[in-house]
PDB file of C-alpha atoms and ligand atoms in Angstrom:
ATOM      1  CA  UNK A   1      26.622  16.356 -18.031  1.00 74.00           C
ATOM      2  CA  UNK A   2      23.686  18.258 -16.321  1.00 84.00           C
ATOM      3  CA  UNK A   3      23.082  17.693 -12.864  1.00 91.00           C
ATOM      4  CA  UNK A   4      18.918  17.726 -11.600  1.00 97.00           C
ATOM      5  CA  UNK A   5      19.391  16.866  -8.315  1.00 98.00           C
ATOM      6  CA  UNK A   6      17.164  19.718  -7.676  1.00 98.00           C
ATOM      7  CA  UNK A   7      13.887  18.992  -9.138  1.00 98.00           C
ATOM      8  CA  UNK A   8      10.903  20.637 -10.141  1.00 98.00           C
ATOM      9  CA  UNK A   9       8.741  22.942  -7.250  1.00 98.00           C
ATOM     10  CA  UNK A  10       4.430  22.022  -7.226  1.00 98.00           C
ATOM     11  CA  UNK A  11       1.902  23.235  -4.928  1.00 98.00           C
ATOM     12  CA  UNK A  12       2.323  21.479  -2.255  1.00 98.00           C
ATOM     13  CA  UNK A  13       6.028  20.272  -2.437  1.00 98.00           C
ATOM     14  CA  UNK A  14       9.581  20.411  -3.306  1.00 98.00           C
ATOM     15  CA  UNK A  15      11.644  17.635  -4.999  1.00 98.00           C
ATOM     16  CA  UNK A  16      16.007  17.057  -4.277  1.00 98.00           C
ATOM     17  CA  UNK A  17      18.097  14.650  -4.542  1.00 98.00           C
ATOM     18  CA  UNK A  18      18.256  12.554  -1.208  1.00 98.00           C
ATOM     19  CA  UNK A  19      21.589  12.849   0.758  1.00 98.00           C
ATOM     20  CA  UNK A  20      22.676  10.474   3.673  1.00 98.00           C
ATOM     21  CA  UNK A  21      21.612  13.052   6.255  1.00 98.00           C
ATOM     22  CA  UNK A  22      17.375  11.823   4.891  1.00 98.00           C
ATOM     23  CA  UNK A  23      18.156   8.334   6.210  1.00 98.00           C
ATOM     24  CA  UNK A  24      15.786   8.565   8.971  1.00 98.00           C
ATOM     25  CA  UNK A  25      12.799   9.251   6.373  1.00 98.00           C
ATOM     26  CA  UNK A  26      14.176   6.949   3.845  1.00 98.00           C
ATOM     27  CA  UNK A  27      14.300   4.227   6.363  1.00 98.00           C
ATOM     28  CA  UNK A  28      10.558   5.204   7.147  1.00 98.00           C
ATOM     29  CA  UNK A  29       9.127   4.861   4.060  1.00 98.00           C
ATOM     30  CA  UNK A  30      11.066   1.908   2.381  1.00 98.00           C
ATOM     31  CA  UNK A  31      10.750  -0.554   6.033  1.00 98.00           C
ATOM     32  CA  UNK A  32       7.091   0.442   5.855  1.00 98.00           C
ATOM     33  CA  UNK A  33       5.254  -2.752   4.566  1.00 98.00           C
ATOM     34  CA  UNK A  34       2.312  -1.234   3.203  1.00 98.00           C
ATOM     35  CA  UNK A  35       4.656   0.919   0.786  1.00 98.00           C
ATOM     36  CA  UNK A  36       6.641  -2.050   0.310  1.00 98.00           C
ATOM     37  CA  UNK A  37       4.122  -4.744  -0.839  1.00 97.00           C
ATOM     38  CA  UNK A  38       3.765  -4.124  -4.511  1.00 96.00           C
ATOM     39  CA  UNK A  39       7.056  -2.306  -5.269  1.00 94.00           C
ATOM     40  CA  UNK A  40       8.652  -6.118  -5.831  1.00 90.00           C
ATOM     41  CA  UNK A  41      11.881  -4.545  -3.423  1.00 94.00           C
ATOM     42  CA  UNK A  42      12.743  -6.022  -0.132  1.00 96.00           C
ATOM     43  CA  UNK A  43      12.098  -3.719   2.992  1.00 98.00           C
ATOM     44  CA  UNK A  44      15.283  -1.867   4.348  1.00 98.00           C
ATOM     45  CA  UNK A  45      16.111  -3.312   7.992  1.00 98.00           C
ATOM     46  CA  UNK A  46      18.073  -0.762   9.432  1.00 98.00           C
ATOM     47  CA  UNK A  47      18.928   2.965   9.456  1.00 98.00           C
ATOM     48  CA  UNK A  48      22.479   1.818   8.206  1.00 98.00           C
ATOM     49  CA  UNK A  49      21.361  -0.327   4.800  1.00 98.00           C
ATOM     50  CA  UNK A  50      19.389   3.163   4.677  1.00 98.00           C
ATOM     51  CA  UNK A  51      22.048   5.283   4.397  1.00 98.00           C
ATOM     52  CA  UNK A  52      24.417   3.161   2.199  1.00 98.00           C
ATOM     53  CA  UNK A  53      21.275   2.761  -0.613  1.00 98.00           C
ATOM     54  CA  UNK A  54      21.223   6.457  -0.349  1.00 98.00           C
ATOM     55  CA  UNK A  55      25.291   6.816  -0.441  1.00 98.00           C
ATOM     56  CA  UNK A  56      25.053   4.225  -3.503  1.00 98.00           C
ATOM     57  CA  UNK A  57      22.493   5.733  -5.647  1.00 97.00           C
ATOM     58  CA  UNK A  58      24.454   5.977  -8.711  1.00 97.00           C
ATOM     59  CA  UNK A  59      21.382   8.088 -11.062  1.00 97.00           C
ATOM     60  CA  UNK A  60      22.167  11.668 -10.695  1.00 97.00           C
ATOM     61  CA  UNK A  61      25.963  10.726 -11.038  1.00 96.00           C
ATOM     62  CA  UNK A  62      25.647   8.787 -13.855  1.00 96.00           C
ATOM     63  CA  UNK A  63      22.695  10.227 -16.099  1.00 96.00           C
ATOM     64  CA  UNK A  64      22.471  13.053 -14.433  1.00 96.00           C
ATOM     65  CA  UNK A  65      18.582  12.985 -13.001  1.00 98.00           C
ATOM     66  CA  UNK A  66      17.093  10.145 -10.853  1.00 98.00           C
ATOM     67  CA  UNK A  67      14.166   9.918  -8.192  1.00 98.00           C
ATOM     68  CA  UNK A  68      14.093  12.613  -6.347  1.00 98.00           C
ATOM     69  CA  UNK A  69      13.165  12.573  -2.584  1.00 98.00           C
ATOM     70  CA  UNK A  70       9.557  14.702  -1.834  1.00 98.00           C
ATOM     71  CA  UNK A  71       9.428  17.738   0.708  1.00 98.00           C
ATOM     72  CA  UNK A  72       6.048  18.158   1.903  1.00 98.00           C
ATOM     73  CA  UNK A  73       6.496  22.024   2.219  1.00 98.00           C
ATOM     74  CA  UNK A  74       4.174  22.239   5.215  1.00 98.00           C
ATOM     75  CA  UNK A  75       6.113  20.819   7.311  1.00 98.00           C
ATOM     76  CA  UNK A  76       9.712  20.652   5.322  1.00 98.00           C
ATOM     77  CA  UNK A  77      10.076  17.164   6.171  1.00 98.00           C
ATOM     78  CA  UNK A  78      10.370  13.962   3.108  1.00 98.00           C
ATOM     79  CA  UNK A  79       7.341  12.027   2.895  1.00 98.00           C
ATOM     80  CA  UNK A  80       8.144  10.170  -0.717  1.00 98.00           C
ATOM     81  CA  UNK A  81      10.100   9.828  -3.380  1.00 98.00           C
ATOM     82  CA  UNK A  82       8.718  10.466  -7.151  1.00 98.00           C
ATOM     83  CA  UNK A  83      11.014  10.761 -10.592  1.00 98.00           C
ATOM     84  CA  UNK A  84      12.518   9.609 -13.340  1.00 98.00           C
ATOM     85  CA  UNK A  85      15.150   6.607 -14.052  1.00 98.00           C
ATOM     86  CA  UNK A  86      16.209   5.685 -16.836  1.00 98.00           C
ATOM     87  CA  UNK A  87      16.620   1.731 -17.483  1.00 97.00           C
ATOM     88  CA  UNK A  88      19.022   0.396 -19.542  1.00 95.00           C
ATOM     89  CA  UNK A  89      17.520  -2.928 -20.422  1.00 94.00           C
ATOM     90  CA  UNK A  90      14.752  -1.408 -22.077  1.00 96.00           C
ATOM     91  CA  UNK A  91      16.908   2.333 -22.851  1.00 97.00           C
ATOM     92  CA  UNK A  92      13.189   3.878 -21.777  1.00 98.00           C
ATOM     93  CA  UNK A  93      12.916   6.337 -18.996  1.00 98.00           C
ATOM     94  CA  UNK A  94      10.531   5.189 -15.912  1.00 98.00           C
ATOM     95  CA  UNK A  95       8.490   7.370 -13.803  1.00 98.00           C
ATOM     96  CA  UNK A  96       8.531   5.921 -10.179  1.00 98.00           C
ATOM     97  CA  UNK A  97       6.874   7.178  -6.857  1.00 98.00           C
ATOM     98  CA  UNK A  98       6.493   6.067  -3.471  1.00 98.00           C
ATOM     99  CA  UNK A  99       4.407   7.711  -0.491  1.00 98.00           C
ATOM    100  CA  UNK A 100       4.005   7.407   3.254  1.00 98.00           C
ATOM    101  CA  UNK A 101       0.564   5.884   4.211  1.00 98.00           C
ATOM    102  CA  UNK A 102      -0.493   8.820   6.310  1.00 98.00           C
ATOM    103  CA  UNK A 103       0.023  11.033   3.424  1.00 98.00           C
ATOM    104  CA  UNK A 104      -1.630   8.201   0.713  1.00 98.00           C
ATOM    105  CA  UNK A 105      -5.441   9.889  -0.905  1.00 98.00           C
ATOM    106  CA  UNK A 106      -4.435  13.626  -1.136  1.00 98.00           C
ATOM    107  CA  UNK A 107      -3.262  13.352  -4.224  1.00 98.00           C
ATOM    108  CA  UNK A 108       0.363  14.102  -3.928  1.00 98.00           C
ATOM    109  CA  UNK A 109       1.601  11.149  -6.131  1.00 98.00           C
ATOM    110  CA  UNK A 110      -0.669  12.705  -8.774  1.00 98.00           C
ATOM    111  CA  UNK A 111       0.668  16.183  -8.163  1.00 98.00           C
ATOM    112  CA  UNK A 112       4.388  14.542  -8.412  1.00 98.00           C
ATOM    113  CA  UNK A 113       4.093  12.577 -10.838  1.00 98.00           C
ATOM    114  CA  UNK A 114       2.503  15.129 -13.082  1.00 98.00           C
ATOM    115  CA  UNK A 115       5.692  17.330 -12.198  1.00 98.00           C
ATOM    116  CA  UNK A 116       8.253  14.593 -12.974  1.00 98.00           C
ATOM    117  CA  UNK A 117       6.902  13.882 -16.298  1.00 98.00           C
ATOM    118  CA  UNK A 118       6.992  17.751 -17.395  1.00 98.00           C
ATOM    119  CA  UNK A 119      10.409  17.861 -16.438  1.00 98.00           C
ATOM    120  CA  UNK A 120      10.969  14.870 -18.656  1.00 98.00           C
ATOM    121  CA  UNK A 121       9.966  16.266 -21.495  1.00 98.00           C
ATOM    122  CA  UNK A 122      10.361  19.865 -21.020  1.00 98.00           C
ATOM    123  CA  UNK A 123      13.768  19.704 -19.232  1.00 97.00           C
ATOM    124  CA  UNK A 124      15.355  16.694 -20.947  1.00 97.00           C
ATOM    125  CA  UNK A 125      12.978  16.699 -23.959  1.00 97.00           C
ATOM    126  CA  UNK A 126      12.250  12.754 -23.674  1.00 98.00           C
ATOM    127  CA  UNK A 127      10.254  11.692 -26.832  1.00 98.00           C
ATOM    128  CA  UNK A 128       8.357   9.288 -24.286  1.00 98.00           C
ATOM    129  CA  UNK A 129       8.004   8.002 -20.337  1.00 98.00           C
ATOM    130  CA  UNK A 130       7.036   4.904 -18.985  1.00 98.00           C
ATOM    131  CA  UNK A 131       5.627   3.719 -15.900  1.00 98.00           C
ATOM    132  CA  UNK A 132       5.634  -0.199 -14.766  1.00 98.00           C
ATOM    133  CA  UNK A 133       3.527  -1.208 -12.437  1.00 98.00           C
ATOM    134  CA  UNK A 134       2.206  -4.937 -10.668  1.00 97.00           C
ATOM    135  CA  UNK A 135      -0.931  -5.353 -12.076  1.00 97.00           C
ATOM    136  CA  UNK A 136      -2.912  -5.538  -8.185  1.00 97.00           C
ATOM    137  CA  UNK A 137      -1.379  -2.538  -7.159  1.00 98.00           C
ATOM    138  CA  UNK A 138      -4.974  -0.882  -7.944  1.00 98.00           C
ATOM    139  CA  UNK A 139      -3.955   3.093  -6.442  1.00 98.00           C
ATOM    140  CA  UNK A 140      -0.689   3.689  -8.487  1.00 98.00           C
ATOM    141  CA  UNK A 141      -2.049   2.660 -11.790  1.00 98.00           C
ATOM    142  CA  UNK A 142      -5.020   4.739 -11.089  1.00 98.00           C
ATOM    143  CA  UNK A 143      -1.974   7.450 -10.798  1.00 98.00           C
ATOM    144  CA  UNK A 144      -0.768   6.436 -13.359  1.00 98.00           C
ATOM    145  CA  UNK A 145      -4.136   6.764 -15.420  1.00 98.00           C
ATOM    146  CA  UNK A 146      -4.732  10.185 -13.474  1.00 98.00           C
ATOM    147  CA  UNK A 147      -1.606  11.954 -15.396  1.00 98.00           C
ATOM    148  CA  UNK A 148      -2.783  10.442 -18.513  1.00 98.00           C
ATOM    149  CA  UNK A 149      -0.252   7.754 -19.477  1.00 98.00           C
ATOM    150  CA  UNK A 150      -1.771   4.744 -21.372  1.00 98.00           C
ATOM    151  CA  UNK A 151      -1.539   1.114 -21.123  1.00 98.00           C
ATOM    152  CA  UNK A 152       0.432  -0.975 -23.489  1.00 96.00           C
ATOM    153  CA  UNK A 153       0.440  -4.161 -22.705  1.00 96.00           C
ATOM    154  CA  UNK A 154       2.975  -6.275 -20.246  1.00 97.00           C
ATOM    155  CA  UNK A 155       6.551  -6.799 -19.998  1.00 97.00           C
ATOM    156  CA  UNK A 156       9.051  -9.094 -18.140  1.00 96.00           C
ATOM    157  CA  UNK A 157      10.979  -6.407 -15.370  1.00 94.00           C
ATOM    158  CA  UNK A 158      13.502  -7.780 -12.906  1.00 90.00           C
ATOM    159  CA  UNK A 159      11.788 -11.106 -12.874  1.00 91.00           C
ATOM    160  CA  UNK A 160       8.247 -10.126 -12.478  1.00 93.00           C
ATOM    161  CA  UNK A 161       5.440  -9.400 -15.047  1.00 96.00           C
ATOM    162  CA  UNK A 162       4.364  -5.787 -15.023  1.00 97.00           C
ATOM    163  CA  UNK A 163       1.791  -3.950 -16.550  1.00 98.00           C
ATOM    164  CA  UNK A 164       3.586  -1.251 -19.401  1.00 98.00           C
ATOM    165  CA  UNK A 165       2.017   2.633 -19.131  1.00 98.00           C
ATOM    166  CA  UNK A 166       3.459   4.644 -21.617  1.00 98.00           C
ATOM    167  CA  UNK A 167       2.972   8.731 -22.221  1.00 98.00           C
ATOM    168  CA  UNK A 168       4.774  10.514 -25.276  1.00 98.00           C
ATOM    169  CA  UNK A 169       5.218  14.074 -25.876  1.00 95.00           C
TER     170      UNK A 169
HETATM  171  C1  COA B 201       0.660   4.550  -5.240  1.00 50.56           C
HETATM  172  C2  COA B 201       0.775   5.726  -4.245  1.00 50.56           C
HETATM  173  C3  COA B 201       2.083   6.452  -4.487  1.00 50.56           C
HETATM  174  C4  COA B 201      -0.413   6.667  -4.456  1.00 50.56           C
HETATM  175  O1  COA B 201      -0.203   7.825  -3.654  1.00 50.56           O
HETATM  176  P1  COA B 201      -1.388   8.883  -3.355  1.00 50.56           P
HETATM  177  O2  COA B 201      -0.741  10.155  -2.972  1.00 50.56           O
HETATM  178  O3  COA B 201      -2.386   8.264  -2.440  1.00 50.56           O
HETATM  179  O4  COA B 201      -2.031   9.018  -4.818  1.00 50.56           O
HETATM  180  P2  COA B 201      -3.185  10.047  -5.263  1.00 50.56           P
HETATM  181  O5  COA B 201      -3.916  10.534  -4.058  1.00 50.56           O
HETATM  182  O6  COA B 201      -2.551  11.040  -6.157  1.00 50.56           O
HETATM  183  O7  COA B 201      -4.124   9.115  -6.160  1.00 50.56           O
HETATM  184  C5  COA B 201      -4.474   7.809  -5.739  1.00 50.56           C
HETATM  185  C6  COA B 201      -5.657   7.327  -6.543  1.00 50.56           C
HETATM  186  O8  COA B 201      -5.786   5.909  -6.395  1.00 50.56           O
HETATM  187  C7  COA B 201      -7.082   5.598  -5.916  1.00 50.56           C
HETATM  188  N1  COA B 201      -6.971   4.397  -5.118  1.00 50.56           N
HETATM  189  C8  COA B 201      -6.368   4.256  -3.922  1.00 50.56           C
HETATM  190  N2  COA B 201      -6.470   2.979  -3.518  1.00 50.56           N
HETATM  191  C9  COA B 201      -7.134   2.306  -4.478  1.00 50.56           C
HETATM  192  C10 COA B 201      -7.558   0.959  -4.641  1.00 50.56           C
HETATM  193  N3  COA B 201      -7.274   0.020  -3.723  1.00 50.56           N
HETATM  194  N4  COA B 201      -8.230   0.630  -5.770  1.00 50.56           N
HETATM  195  C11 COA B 201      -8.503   1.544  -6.713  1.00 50.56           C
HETATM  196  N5  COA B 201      -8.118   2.854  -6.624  1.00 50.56           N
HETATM  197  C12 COA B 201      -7.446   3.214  -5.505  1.00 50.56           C
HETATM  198  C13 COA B 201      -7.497   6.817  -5.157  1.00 50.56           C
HETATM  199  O9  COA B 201      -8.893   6.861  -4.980  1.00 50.56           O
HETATM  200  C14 COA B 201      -6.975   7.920  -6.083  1.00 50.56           C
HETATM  201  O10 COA B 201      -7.787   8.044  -7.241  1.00 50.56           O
HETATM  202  P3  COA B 201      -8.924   9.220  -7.370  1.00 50.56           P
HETATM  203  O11 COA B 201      -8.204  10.532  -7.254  1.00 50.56           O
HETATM  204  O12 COA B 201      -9.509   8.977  -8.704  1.00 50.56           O
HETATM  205  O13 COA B 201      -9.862   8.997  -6.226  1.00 50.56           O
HETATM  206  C15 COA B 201       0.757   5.231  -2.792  1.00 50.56           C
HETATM  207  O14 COA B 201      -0.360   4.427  -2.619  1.00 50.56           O
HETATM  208  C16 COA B 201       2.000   4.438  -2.432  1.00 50.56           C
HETATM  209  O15 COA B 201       3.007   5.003  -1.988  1.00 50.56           O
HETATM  210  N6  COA B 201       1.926   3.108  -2.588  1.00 50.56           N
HETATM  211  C17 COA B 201       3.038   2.234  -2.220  1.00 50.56           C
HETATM  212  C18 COA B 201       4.237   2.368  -3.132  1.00 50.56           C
HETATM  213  C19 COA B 201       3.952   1.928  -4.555  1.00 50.56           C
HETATM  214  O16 COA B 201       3.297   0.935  -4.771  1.00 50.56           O
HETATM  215  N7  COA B 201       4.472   2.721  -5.497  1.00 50.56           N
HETATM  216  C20 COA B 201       4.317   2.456  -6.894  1.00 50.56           C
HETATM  217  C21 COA B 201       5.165   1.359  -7.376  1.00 50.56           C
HETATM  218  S1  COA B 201       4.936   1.151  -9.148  1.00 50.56           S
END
């Protein structure tokens, strides 16, 4: 199997896969509860649960890509995660991303997101890519929108009812 745990370069940043050592900015971002509010996950509590989600991330291991942790190259440090996962219940792939507030408005999901769906279907050649999304959560469907996937309907996903974005190459 291929292994994309390095992941595609933009403008303004780098992707790679997270290792236990990115705790600290993991932590940051997935405690924070304005990140947290529409992503239907609970918040991390501690550094520790940190590094064992990022010690248990099965993706790259198992299909061989996953979401990939952001490097703002400015300052080299993670400031999101953005990429692909594929789910099994629905055997569709799922673009996903997830920003620090201070970085929120510069349009760096946009500028991820756009990157994570060319790898999709350049790199892996996916036929399509979805993206789910709550319907209030108002800035990532506008992402969403932005990179030109298209709304199709609603589906049940891990209990909740999500609006269905789909783009196809
Ligand atoms: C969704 C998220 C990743 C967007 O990140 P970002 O870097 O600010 O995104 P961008 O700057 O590329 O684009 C955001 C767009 O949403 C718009 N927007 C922001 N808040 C909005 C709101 N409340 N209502 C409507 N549009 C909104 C912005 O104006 C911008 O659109 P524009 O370029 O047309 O002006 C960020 O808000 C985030 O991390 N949210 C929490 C995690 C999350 O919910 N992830 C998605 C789970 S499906």
């Amino acid at each position: 199997m291929l292994d994309y745990r390095i992941g595609p370069e933009t403008k303004r940043l780098e992707h790679r896969a997270l290792t236990v050592d990115d705790k600290e900015a993991f932590f940051a971002l997935n405690s924070d509860p304005d990140v947290m509010r529409f992503t239907g996950e609970p918040r991390l509590r501690s550094l520790e649960e940190a590094g064992e989600a990022i010690a248990h991330y099965p993706d790259f291991d198992t299909v061989g890509y996953g979401r990939w942790g952001c490097v703002l190259k400015e300052s080299r440090s993670i400031i999101g995660f953005c990429g692909l996962k594929y789910l099994n219940e629905f055997d569709d792939v799922d673009v996903g991303f997830r920003f620090l507030p201070r970085y929120w408005g510069r349009g760096l999901a946009t500028e991820a997101c756009t990157a994570s769906i060319a790898f999709g279907f350049d790199v892996l050649r996916l036929g399509r890519i979805i993206g789910l999304v709550l319907e209030e959560n108002l800035a990532s469907i506008r992402v969403l929108e932005k990179v030109g996937m298209r709304r199709d309907g609603s589906i049940t996903y891990e209990g909740e009812t999500v609006l269905r974005y789909e783009i196809s190459r």
